[in-house]
């Protein structure tokens, strides 16, 4: 008989918030008990909050969608947002095209339907307003629009 030891999980529950996240991967998966396949969306979150404390390392969080592009599906909503336009009938999508995209994710803490344990759930995906990958031009850093540009120093 094998000896097995239960160890503490390294999983950390993110605080409910809106986070800047990068899409790290999107994978097709099948439920353990069988059934229709679905998509697992893996996001990396920088500056995640856990218990009100900003984490120094990026954290991973996963969202799930159906694999079906239909009018009311989460997959259709997320893909439309990422493309910046509606998806055409009979259009082929390659989810690999979404890898590396930066978005905002809305994270809520909800009870697991089977166990009641509180878990993170991505309830919405939003366009990223500004990210470190697309910073403001350096020429504007630290200057408010109301302040005049400083005059050059005489040589």
GROMACS .gro file of N, CA and C in nm:
model
  465
    1UNK      N    1   0.085  -0.118   0.000
    1UNK     CA    2   0.000   0.000   0.000
    1UNK      C    3   0.089   0.124   0.000
    2UNK      N    4   0.049   0.225  -0.077
    2UNK     CA    5   0.126   0.350  -0.085
    2UNK      C    6   0.094   0.439   0.033
    3UNK      N    7   0.196   0.508   0.082
    3UNK     CA    8   0.177   0.606   0.189
    3UNK      C    9   0.163   0.743   0.123
    4UNK      N   10   0.055   0.811   0.156
    4UNK     CA   11   0.026   0.940   0.094
    4UNK      C   12   0.011   1.044   0.204
    5UNK      N   13   0.068   1.161   0.183
    5UNK     CA   14   0.059   1.267   0.281
    5UNK      C   15  -0.016   1.385   0.221
    6UNK      N   16  -0.111   1.435   0.296
    6UNK     CA   17  -0.183   1.554   0.254
    6UNK      C   18  -0.098   1.676   0.291
    7UNK      N   19  -0.078   1.764   0.195
    7UNK     CA   20  -0.001   1.884   0.220
    7UNK      C   21  -0.090   2.006   0.199
    8UNK      N   22  -0.045   2.117   0.251
    8UNK     CA   23  -0.120   2.241   0.236
    8UNK      C   24  -0.113   2.287   0.091
    9UNK      N   25  -0.225   2.333   0.041
    9UNK     CA   26  -0.231   2.379  -0.097
    9UNK      C   27  -0.156   2.511  -0.112
   10UNK      N   28  -0.090   2.528  -0.226
   10UNK     CA   29  -0.021   2.654  -0.252
   10UNK      C   30  -0.114   2.753  -0.320
   11UNK      N   31  -0.240   2.711  -0.341
   11UNK     CA   32  -0.338   2.797  -0.405
   11UNK      C   33  -0.369   2.917  -0.317
   12UNK      N   34  -0.371   3.035  -0.378
   12UNK     CA   35  -0.405   3.158  -0.305
   12UNK      C   36  -0.529   3.218  -0.369
   13UNK      N   37  -0.626   3.251  -0.286
   13UNK     CA   38  -0.751   3.311  -0.331
   13UNK      C   39  -0.729   3.459  -0.359
   14UNK      N   40  -0.754   3.506  -0.482
   14UNK     CA   41  -0.743   3.647  -0.513
   14UNK      C   42  -0.860   3.723  -0.451
   15UNK      N   43  -0.835   3.845  -0.409
   15UNK     CA   44  -0.943   3.931  -0.361
   15UNK      C   45  -1.033   3.968  -0.479
   16UNK      N   46  -1.160   3.993  -0.451
   16UNK     CA   47  -1.250   4.040  -0.557
   16UNK      C   48  -1.201   4.175  -0.605
   17UNK      N   49  -1.184   4.189  -0.736
   17UNK     CA   50  -1.132   4.314  -0.792
   17UNK      C   51  -1.133   4.304  -0.944
   18UNK      N   52  -1.091   4.412  -1.008
   18UNK     CA   53  -1.067   4.413  -1.151
   18UNK      C   54  -0.917   4.417  -1.170
   19UNK      N   55  -0.862   4.320  -1.244
   19UNK     CA   56  -0.718   4.306  -1.259
   19UNK      C   57  -0.676   4.317  -1.405
   20UNK      N   58  -0.557   4.372  -1.427
   20UNK     CA   59  -0.493   4.364  -1.558
   20UNK      C   60  -0.435   4.223  -1.568
   21UNK      N   61  -0.462   4.155  -1.678
   21UNK     CA   62  -0.415   4.017  -1.694
   21UNK      C   63  -0.372   3.992  -1.838
   22UNK      N   64  -0.281   3.900  -1.853
   22UNK     CA   65  -0.235   3.857  -1.986
   22UNK      C   66  -0.284   3.715  -2.009
   23UNK      N   67  -0.336   3.690  -2.129
   23UNK     CA   68  -0.381   3.555  -2.162
   23UNK      C   69  -0.257   3.470  -2.189
   24UNK      N   70  -0.234   3.371  -2.104
   24UNK     CA   71  -0.115   3.286  -2.114
   24UNK      C   72  -0.139   3.166  -2.205
   25UNK      N   73  -0.259   3.108  -2.198
   25UNK     CA   74  -0.292   2.994  -2.284
   25UNK      C   75  -0.443   2.972  -2.285
   26UNK      N   76  -0.488   2.904  -2.388
   26UNK     CA   77  -0.628   2.863  -2.399
   26UNK      C   78  -0.625   2.718  -2.446
   27UNK      N   79  -0.683   2.630  -2.365
   27UNK     CA   80  -0.676   2.487  -2.395
   27UNK      C   81  -0.814   2.424  -2.394
   28UNK      N   82  -0.835   2.330  -2.483
   28UNK     CA   83  -0.959   2.254  -2.484
   28UNK      C   84  -0.950   2.145  -2.377
   29UNK      N   85  -1.057   2.126  -2.302
   29UNK     CA   86  -1.059   2.025  -2.196
   29UNK      C   87  -1.193   1.950  -2.201
   30UNK      N   88  -1.193   1.831  -2.142
   30UNK     CA   89  -1.313   1.749  -2.132
   30UNK      C   90  -1.341   1.725  -1.984
   31UNK      N   91  -1.466   1.738  -1.940
   31UNK     CA   92  -1.498   1.712  -1.799
   31UNK      C   93  -1.458   1.571  -1.757
   32UNK      N   94  -1.417   1.556  -1.631
   32UNK     CA   95  -1.374   1.425  -1.580
   32UNK      C   96  -1.480   1.317  -1.599
   33UNK      N   97  -1.605   1.353  -1.576
   33UNK     CA   98  -1.714   1.255  -1.589
   33UNK      C   99  -1.766   1.242  -1.731
   34UNK      N  100  -1.699   1.305  -1.827
   34UNK     CA  101  -1.746   1.301  -1.965
   34UNK      C  102  -1.836   1.421  -1.994
   35UNK      N  103  -1.877   1.433  -2.115
   35UNK     CA  104  -1.963   1.544  -2.154
   35UNK      C  105  -1.896   1.632  -2.258
   36UNK      N  106  -1.955   1.747  -2.282
   36UNK     CA  107  -1.905   1.838  -2.386
   36UNK      C  108  -1.774   1.902  -2.344
   37UNK      N  109  -1.684   1.917  -2.440
   37UNK     CA  110  -1.556   1.982  -2.410
   37UNK      C  111  -1.580   2.131  -2.389
   38UNK      N  112  -1.484   2.195  -2.327
   38UNK     CA  113  -1.491   2.337  -2.297
   38UNK      C  114  -1.351   2.396  -2.310
   39UNK      N  115  -1.341   2.528  -2.300
   39UNK     CA  116  -1.211   2.595  -2.307
   39UNK      C  117  -1.167   2.642  -2.170
   40UNK      N  118  -1.042   2.615  -2.138
   40UNK     CA  119  -0.979   2.668  -2.016
   40UNK      C  120  -0.891   2.785  -2.058
   41UNK      N  121  -0.920   2.903  -2.006
   41UNK     CA  122  -0.844   3.024  -2.035
   41UNK      C  123  -0.753   3.049  -1.915
   42UNK      N  124  -0.623   3.051  -1.938
   42UNK     CA  125  -0.526   3.072  -1.831
   42UNK      C  126  -0.472   3.215  -1.841
   43UNK      N  127  -0.487   3.289  -1.732
   43UNK     CA  128  -0.445   3.428  -1.726
   43UNK      C  129  -0.333   3.444  -1.625
   44UNK      N  130  -0.241   3.536  -1.652
   44UNK     CA  131  -0.139   3.577  -1.555
   44UNK      C  132  -0.175   3.716  -1.507
   45UNK      N  133  -0.184   3.732  -1.375
   45UNK     CA  134  -0.223   3.859  -1.314
   45UNK      C  135  -0.104   3.916  -1.240
   46UNK      N  136  -0.065   4.036  -1.278
   46UNK     CA  137   0.042   4.106  -1.208
   46UNK      C  138  -0.023   4.196  -1.104
   47UNK      N  139   0.042   4.212  -0.990
   47UNK     CA  140  -0.010   4.297  -0.881
   47UNK      C  141  -0.144   4.247  -0.827
   48UNK      N  142  -0.160   4.116  -0.819
   48UNK     CA  143  -0.283   4.058  -0.763
   48UNK      C  144  -0.289   4.084  -0.613
   49UNK      N  145  -0.410   4.096  -0.563
   49UNK     CA  146  -0.432   4.116  -0.419
   49UNK      C  147  -0.476   3.985  -0.355
   50UNK      N  148  -0.411   3.948  -0.246
   50UNK     CA  149  -0.450   3.832  -0.166
   50UNK      C  150  -0.457   3.881  -0.022
   51UNK      N  151  -0.577   3.882   0.033
   51UNK     CA  152  -0.593   3.933   0.170
   51UNK      C  153  -0.552   4.079   0.183
   52UNK      N  154  -0.571   4.156   0.076
   52UNK     CA  155  -0.537   4.298   0.078
   52UNK      C  156  -0.390   4.328   0.055
   53UNK      N  157  -0.310   4.224   0.030
   53UNK     CA  158  -0.166   4.242   0.011
   53UNK      C  159  -0.132   4.217  -0.136
   54UNK      N  160  -0.061   4.313  -0.197
   54UNK     CA  161  -0.018   4.298  -0.336
   54UNK      C  162   0.090   4.190  -0.343
   55UNK      N  163   0.072   4.096  -0.433
   55UNK     CA  164   0.166   3.985  -0.448
   55UNK      C  165   0.282   4.027  -0.537
   56UNK      N  166   0.403   3.987  -0.500
   56UNK     CA  167   0.522   4.028  -0.575
   56UNK      C  168   0.539   3.949  -0.704
   57UNK      N  169   0.488   3.827  -0.708
   57UNK     CA  170   0.499   3.743  -0.827
   57UNK      C  171   0.365   3.740  -0.901
   58UNK      N  172   0.367   3.732  -1.035
   58UNK     CA  173   0.241   3.717  -1.108
   58UNK      C  174   0.168   3.592  -1.063
   59UNK      N  175   0.037   3.599  -1.058
   59UNK     CA  176  -0.045   3.485  -1.016
   59UNK      C  177  -0.126   3.435  -1.133
   60UNK      N  178  -0.156   3.306  -1.131
   60UNK     CA  179  -0.235   3.243  -1.236
   60UNK      C  180  -0.380   3.233  -1.191
   61UNK      N  181  -0.470   3.255  -1.284
   61UNK     CA  182  -0.612   3.233  -1.260
   61UNK      C  183  -0.671   3.176  -1.387
   62UNK      N  184  -0.770   3.089  -1.372
   62UNK     CA  185  -0.828   3.022  -1.488
   62UNK      C  186  -0.976   3.060  -1.501
   63UNK      N  187  -1.018   3.080  -1.624
   63UNK     CA  188  -1.160   3.099  -1.655
   63UNK      C  189  -1.202   2.991  -1.752
   64UNK      N  190  -1.330   2.960  -1.755
   64UNK     CA  191  -1.379   2.857  -1.845
   64UNK      C  192  -1.493   2.911  -1.930
   65UNK      N  193  -1.495   2.868  -2.056
   65UNK     CA  194  -1.606   2.901  -2.145
   65UNK      C  195  -1.642   2.776  -2.224
   66UNK      N  196  -1.760   2.779  -2.282
   66UNK     CA  197  -1.796   2.671  -2.374
   66UNK      C  198  -1.706   2.683  -2.496
   67UNK      N  199  -1.711   2.585  -2.580
   67UNK     CA  200  -1.633   2.589  -2.704
   67UNK      C  201  -1.722   2.637  -2.819
   68UNK      N  202  -1.846   2.674  -2.786
   68UNK     CA  203  -1.944   2.712  -2.886
   68UNK      C  204  -1.953   2.864  -2.899
   69UNK      N  205  -1.949   2.910  -3.023
   69UNK     CA  206  -1.969   3.051  -3.051
   69UNK      C  207  -2.116   3.072  -3.084
   70UNK      N  208  -2.193   3.109  -2.984
   70UNK     CA  209  -2.335   3.136  -3.006
   70UNK      C  210  -2.366   3.273  -2.947
   71UNK      N  211  -2.479   3.327  -2.985
   71UNK     CA  212  -2.516   3.464  -2.951
   71UNK      C  213  -2.498   3.498  -2.803
   72UNK      N  214  -2.533   3.409  -2.714
   72UNK     CA  215  -2.529   3.439  -2.571
   72UNK      C  216  -2.415   3.369  -2.496
   73UNK      N  217  -2.319   3.311  -2.569
   73UNK     CA  218  -2.213   3.237  -2.500
   73UNK      C  219  -2.103   3.332  -2.450
   74UNK      N  220  -2.041   3.293  -2.340
   74UNK     CA  221  -1.928   3.369  -2.286
   74UNK      C  222  -1.812   3.369  -2.385
   75UNK      N  223  -1.790   3.255  -2.451
   75UNK     CA  224  -1.683   3.248  -2.550
   75UNK      C  225  -1.704   3.352  -2.661
   76UNK      N  226  -1.826   3.363  -2.711
   76UNK     CA  227  -1.856   3.461  -2.815
   76UNK      C  228  -1.831   3.603  -2.764
   77UNK      N  229  -1.873   3.630  -2.642
   77UNK     CA  230  -1.853   3.764  -2.584
   77UNK      C  231  -1.703   3.795  -2.571
   78UNK      N  232  -1.625   3.701  -2.516
   78UNK     CA  233  -1.482   3.724  -2.497
   78UNK      C  234  -1.409   3.736  -2.630
   79UNK      N  235  -1.443   3.648  -2.726
   79UNK     CA  236  -1.376   3.652  -2.856
   79UNK      C  237  -1.409   3.783  -2.930
   80UNK      N  238  -1.533   3.827  -2.922
   80UNK     CA  239  -1.573   3.954  -2.984
   80UNK      C  240  -1.495   4.070  -2.924
   81UNK      N  241  -1.480   4.070  -2.793
   81UNK     CA  242  -1.403   4.175  -2.726
   81UNK      C  243  -1.257   4.172  -2.771
   82UNK      N  244  -1.199   4.055  -2.778
   82UNK     CA  245  -1.058   4.043  -2.817
   82UNK      C  246  -1.035   4.080  -2.963
   83UNK      N  247  -1.131   4.049  -3.049
   83UNK     CA  248  -1.119   4.085  -3.190
   83UNK      C  249  -1.150   4.233  -3.215
   84UNK      N  250  -1.232   4.290  -3.126
   84UNK     CA  251  -1.273   4.429  -3.144
   84UNK      C  252  -1.383   4.445  -3.246
   85UNK      N  253  -1.451   4.336  -3.277
   85UNK     CA  254  -1.559   4.338  -3.376
   85UNK      C  255  -1.644   4.212  -3.359
   86UNK      N  256  -1.766   4.214  -3.412
   86UNK     CA  257  -1.849   4.093  -3.408
   86UNK      C  258  -1.788   3.982  -3.494
   87UNK      N  259  -1.816   3.859  -3.456
   87UNK     CA  260  -1.769   3.743  -3.531
   87UNK      C  261  -1.870   3.713  -3.641
   88UNK      N  262  -1.819   3.695  -3.761
   88UNK     CA  263  -1.903   3.668  -3.877
   88UNK      C  264  -1.951   3.523  -3.876
   89UNK      N  265  -2.068   3.499  -3.935
   89UNK     CA  266  -2.118   3.362  -3.953
   89UNK      C  267  -2.018   3.286  -4.041
   90UNK      N  268  -1.987   3.163  -4.005
   90UNK     CA  269  -1.893   3.075  -4.075
   90UNK      C  270  -1.748   3.122  -4.066
   91UNK      N  271  -1.718   3.216  -3.978
   91UNK     CA  272  -1.579   3.262  -3.960
   91UNK      C  273  -1.504   3.161  -3.873
   92UNK      N  274  -1.383   3.128  -3.913
   92UNK     CA  275  -1.299   3.041  -3.833
   92UNK      C  276  -1.216   3.126  -3.737
   93UNK      N  277  -1.206   3.082  -3.612
   93UNK     CA  278  -1.124   3.150  -3.512
   93UNK      C  279  -1.015   3.056  -3.465
   94UNK      N  280  -0.896   3.110  -3.447
   94UNK     CA  281  -0.786   3.035  -3.387
   94UNK      C  282  -0.759   3.100  -3.251
   95UNK      N  283  -0.788   3.028  -3.143
   95UNK     CA  284  -0.771   3.085  -3.009
   95UNK      C  285  -0.625   3.119  -2.980
   96UNK      N  286  -0.531   3.060  -3.053
   96UNK     CA  287  -0.390   3.094  -3.035
   96UNK      C  288  -0.364   3.242  -3.067
   97UNK      N  289  -0.450   3.301  -3.149
   97UNK     CA  290  -0.435   3.444  -3.181
   97UNK      C  291  -0.460   3.533  -3.060
   98UNK      N  292  -0.525   3.479  -2.956
   98UNK     CA  293  -0.555   3.557  -2.837
   98UNK      C  294  -0.444   3.549  -2.732
   99UNK      N  295  -0.352   3.454  -2.747
   99UNK     CA  296  -0.244   3.435  -2.651
   99UNK      C  297  -0.157   3.561  -2.649
  100UNK      N  298  -0.127   3.608  -2.529
  100UNK     CA  299  -0.043   3.727  -2.513
  100UNK      C  300  -0.122   3.857  -2.507
  101UNK      N  301  -0.251   3.852  -2.538
  101UNK     CA  302  -0.334   3.973  -2.531
  101UNK      C  303  -0.351   4.014  -2.385
  102UNK      N  304  -0.355   4.145  -2.362
  102UNK     CA  305  -0.372   4.199  -2.228
  102UNK      C  306  -0.515   4.251  -2.215
  103UNK      N  307  -0.580   4.213  -2.107
  103UNK     CA  308  -0.720   4.247  -2.083
  103UNK      C  309  -0.737   4.286  -1.935
  104UNK      N  310  -0.856   4.326  -1.900
  104UNK     CA  311  -0.893   4.339  -1.759
  104UNK      C  312  -0.992   4.228  -1.729
  105UNK      N  313  -0.974   4.162  -1.616
  105UNK     CA  314  -1.066   4.057  -1.574
  105UNK      C  315  -1.135   4.099  -1.445
  106UNK      N  316  -1.263   4.069  -1.436
  106UNK     CA  317  -1.340   4.097  -1.315
  106UNK      C  318  -1.349   3.967  -1.238
  107UNK      N  319  -1.288   3.966  -1.118
  107UNK     CA  320  -1.282   3.845  -1.036
  107UNK      C  321  -1.377   3.859  -0.918
  108UNK      N  322  -1.461   3.758  -0.900
  108UNK     CA  323  -1.552   3.749  -0.786
  108UNK      C  324  -1.521   3.621  -0.710
  109UNK      N  325  -1.552   3.618  -0.582
  109UNK     CA  326  -1.538   3.497  -0.501
  109UNK      C  327  -1.677   3.436  -0.485
  110UNK      N  328  -1.692   3.314  -0.537
  110UNK     CA  329  -1.823   3.247  -0.537
  110UNK      C  330  -1.808   3.107  -0.479
  111UNK      N  331  -1.917   3.053  -0.423
  111UNK     CA  332  -1.909   2.917  -0.370
  111UNK      C  333  -1.910   2.813  -0.482
  112UNK      N  334  -1.828   2.708  -0.466
  112UNK     CA  335  -1.828   2.595  -0.557
  112UNK      C  336  -1.963   2.525  -0.544
  113UNK      N  337  -2.027   2.494  -0.656
  113UNK     CA  338  -2.161   2.434  -0.653
  113UNK      C  339  -2.164   2.299  -0.583
  114UNK      N  340  -2.055   2.222  -0.592
  114UNK     CA  341  -2.053   2.088  -0.532
  114UNK      C  342  -2.008   2.089  -0.387
  115UNK      N  343  -1.903   2.167  -0.356
  115UNK     CA  344  -1.843   2.160  -0.222
  115UNK      C  345  -1.878   2.278  -0.133
  116UNK      N  346  -1.923   2.388  -0.193
  116UNK     CA  347  -1.952   2.508  -0.115
  116UNK      C  348  -1.829   2.591  -0.085
  117UNK      N  349  -1.710   2.537  -0.118
  117UNK     CA  350  -1.585   2.608  -0.095
  117UNK      C  351  -1.580   2.734  -0.183
  118UNK      N  352  -1.533   2.844  -0.125
  118UNK     CA  353  -1.524   2.969  -0.200
  118UNK      C  354  -1.408   2.960  -0.298
  119UNK      N  355  -1.433   3.003  -0.422
  119UNK     CA  356  -1.330   2.999  -0.525
  119UNK      C  357  -1.340   3.126  -0.609
  120UNK      N  358  -1.232   3.153  -0.683
  120UNK     CA  359  -1.233   3.267  -0.775
  120UNK      C  360  -1.310   3.231  -0.901
  121UNK      N  361  -1.381   3.330  -0.954
  121UNK     CA  362  -1.449   3.314  -1.082
  121UNK      C  363  -1.432   3.442  -1.162
  122UNK      N  364  -1.392   3.428  -1.287
  122UNK     CA  365  -1.384   3.544  -1.376
  122UNK      C  366  -1.524   3.565  -1.430
  123UNK      N  367  -1.588   3.675  -1.389
  123UNK     CA  368  -1.726   3.700  -1.428
  123UNK      C  369  -1.737   3.791  -1.549
  124UNK      N  370  -1.627   3.858  -1.585
  124UNK     CA  371  -1.631   3.943  -1.703
  124UNK      C  372  -1.490   3.967  -1.753
  125UNK      N  373  -1.479   3.991  -1.882
  125UNK     CA  374  -1.355   4.026  -1.949
  125UNK      C  375  -1.377   4.164  -2.009
  126UNK      N  376  -1.283   4.255  -1.988
  126UNK     CA  377  -1.296   4.393  -2.036
  126UNK      C  378  -1.172   4.432  -2.114
  127UNK      N  379  -1.186   4.532  -2.198
  127UNK     CA  380  -1.072   4.586  -2.271
  127UNK      C  381  -0.976   4.648  -2.171
  128UNK      N  382  -0.847   4.626  -2.191
  128UNK     CA  383  -0.746   4.689  -2.104
  128UNK      C  384  -0.735   4.835  -2.144
  129UNK      N  385  -0.747   4.925  -2.047
  129UNK     CA  386  -0.739   5.068  -2.076
  129UNK      C  387  -0.595   5.109  -2.105
  130UNK      N  388  -0.505   5.069  -2.018
  130UNK     CA  389  -0.364   5.101  -2.036
  130UNK      C  390  -0.286   4.995  -1.961
  131UNK      N  391  -0.181   4.946  -2.021
  131UNK     CA  392  -0.103   4.841  -1.959
  131UNK      C  393   0.044   4.877  -1.964
  132UNK      N  394   0.124   4.800  -1.896
  132UNK     CA  395   0.268   4.821  -1.902
  132UNK      C  396   0.321   4.791  -2.042
  133UNK      N  397   0.252   4.706  -2.115
  133UNK     CA  398   0.295   4.676  -2.251
  133UNK      C  399   0.269   4.796  -2.344
  134UNK      N  400   0.176   4.884  -2.306
  134UNK     CA  401   0.144   5.002  -2.387
  134UNK      C  402   0.141   5.125  -2.296
  135UNK      N  403   0.257   5.168  -2.245
  135UNK     CA  404   0.260   5.280  -2.151
  135UNK      C  405   0.239   5.414  -2.220
  136UNK      N  406   0.210   5.515  -2.137
  136UNK     CA  407   0.200   5.650  -2.190
  136UNK      C  408   0.336   5.691  -2.244
  137UNK      N  409   0.341   5.777  -2.346
  137UNK     CA  410   0.470   5.822  -2.397
  137UNK      C  411   0.553   5.884  -2.285
  138UNK      N  412   0.682   5.852  -2.283
  138UNK     CA  413   0.772   5.899  -2.177
  138UNK      C  414   0.774   6.051  -2.170
  139UNK      N  415   0.751   6.118  -2.282
  139UNK     CA  416   0.755   6.265  -2.283
  139UNK      C  417   0.647   6.324  -2.193
  140UNK      N  418   0.539   6.248  -2.166
  140UNK     CA  419   0.430   6.299  -2.085
  140UNK      C  420   0.437   6.254  -1.939
  141UNK      N  421   0.531   6.170  -1.907
  141UNK     CA  422   0.539   6.114  -1.772
  141UNK      C  423   0.562   6.224  -1.670
  142UNK      N  424   0.477   6.229  -1.570
  142UNK     CA  425   0.493   6.323  -1.460
  142UNK      C  426   0.451   6.465  -1.491
  143UNK      N  427   0.396   6.490  -1.608
  143UNK     CA  428   0.352   6.626  -1.643
  143UNK      C  429   0.201   6.624  -1.658
  144UNK      N  430   0.133   6.707  -1.580
  144UNK     CA  431  -0.012   6.712  -1.595
  144UNK      C  432  -0.045   6.804  -1.712
  145UNK      N  433  -0.161   6.785  -1.775
  145UNK     CA  434  -0.195   6.866  -1.892
  145UNK      C  435  -0.202   7.015  -1.862
  146UNK      N  436  -0.226   7.053  -1.737
  146UNK     CA  437  -0.239   7.195  -1.702
  146UNK      C  438  -0.104   7.264  -1.685
  147UNK      N  439   0.003   7.190  -1.671
  147UNK     CA  440   0.134   7.249  -1.649
  147UNK      C  441   0.205   7.276  -1.782
  148UNK      N  442   0.265   7.393  -1.796
  148UNK     CA  443   0.341   7.419  -1.919
  148UNK      C  444   0.471   7.339  -1.918
  149UNK      N  445   0.523   7.313  -2.037
  149UNK     CA  446   0.651   7.244  -2.048
  149UNK      C  447   0.760   7.337  -1.995
  150UNK      N  448   0.859   7.286  -1.923
  150UNK     CA  449   0.966   7.372  -1.875
  150UNK      C  450   1.049   7.424  -1.991
  151UNK      N  451   1.096   7.549  -1.975
  151UNK     CA  452   1.178   7.611  -2.079
  151UNK      C  453   1.315   7.547  -2.077
  152UNK      N  454   1.381   7.535  -2.195
  152UNK     CA  455   1.514   7.476  -2.197
  152UNK      C  456   1.612   7.565  -2.125
  153UNK      N  457   1.711   7.503  -2.062
  153UNK     CA  458   1.814   7.579  -1.990
  153UNK      C  459   1.910   7.639  -2.091
  154UNK      N  460   1.954   7.766  -2.066
  154UNK     CA  461   2.051   7.827  -2.158
  154UNK      C  462   2.184   7.750  -2.154
  155UNK      N  463   2.251   7.748  -2.269
  155UNK     CA  464   2.377   7.673  -2.278
  155UNK      C  465   2.492   7.753  -2.223
   0.00000   0.00000   0.00000
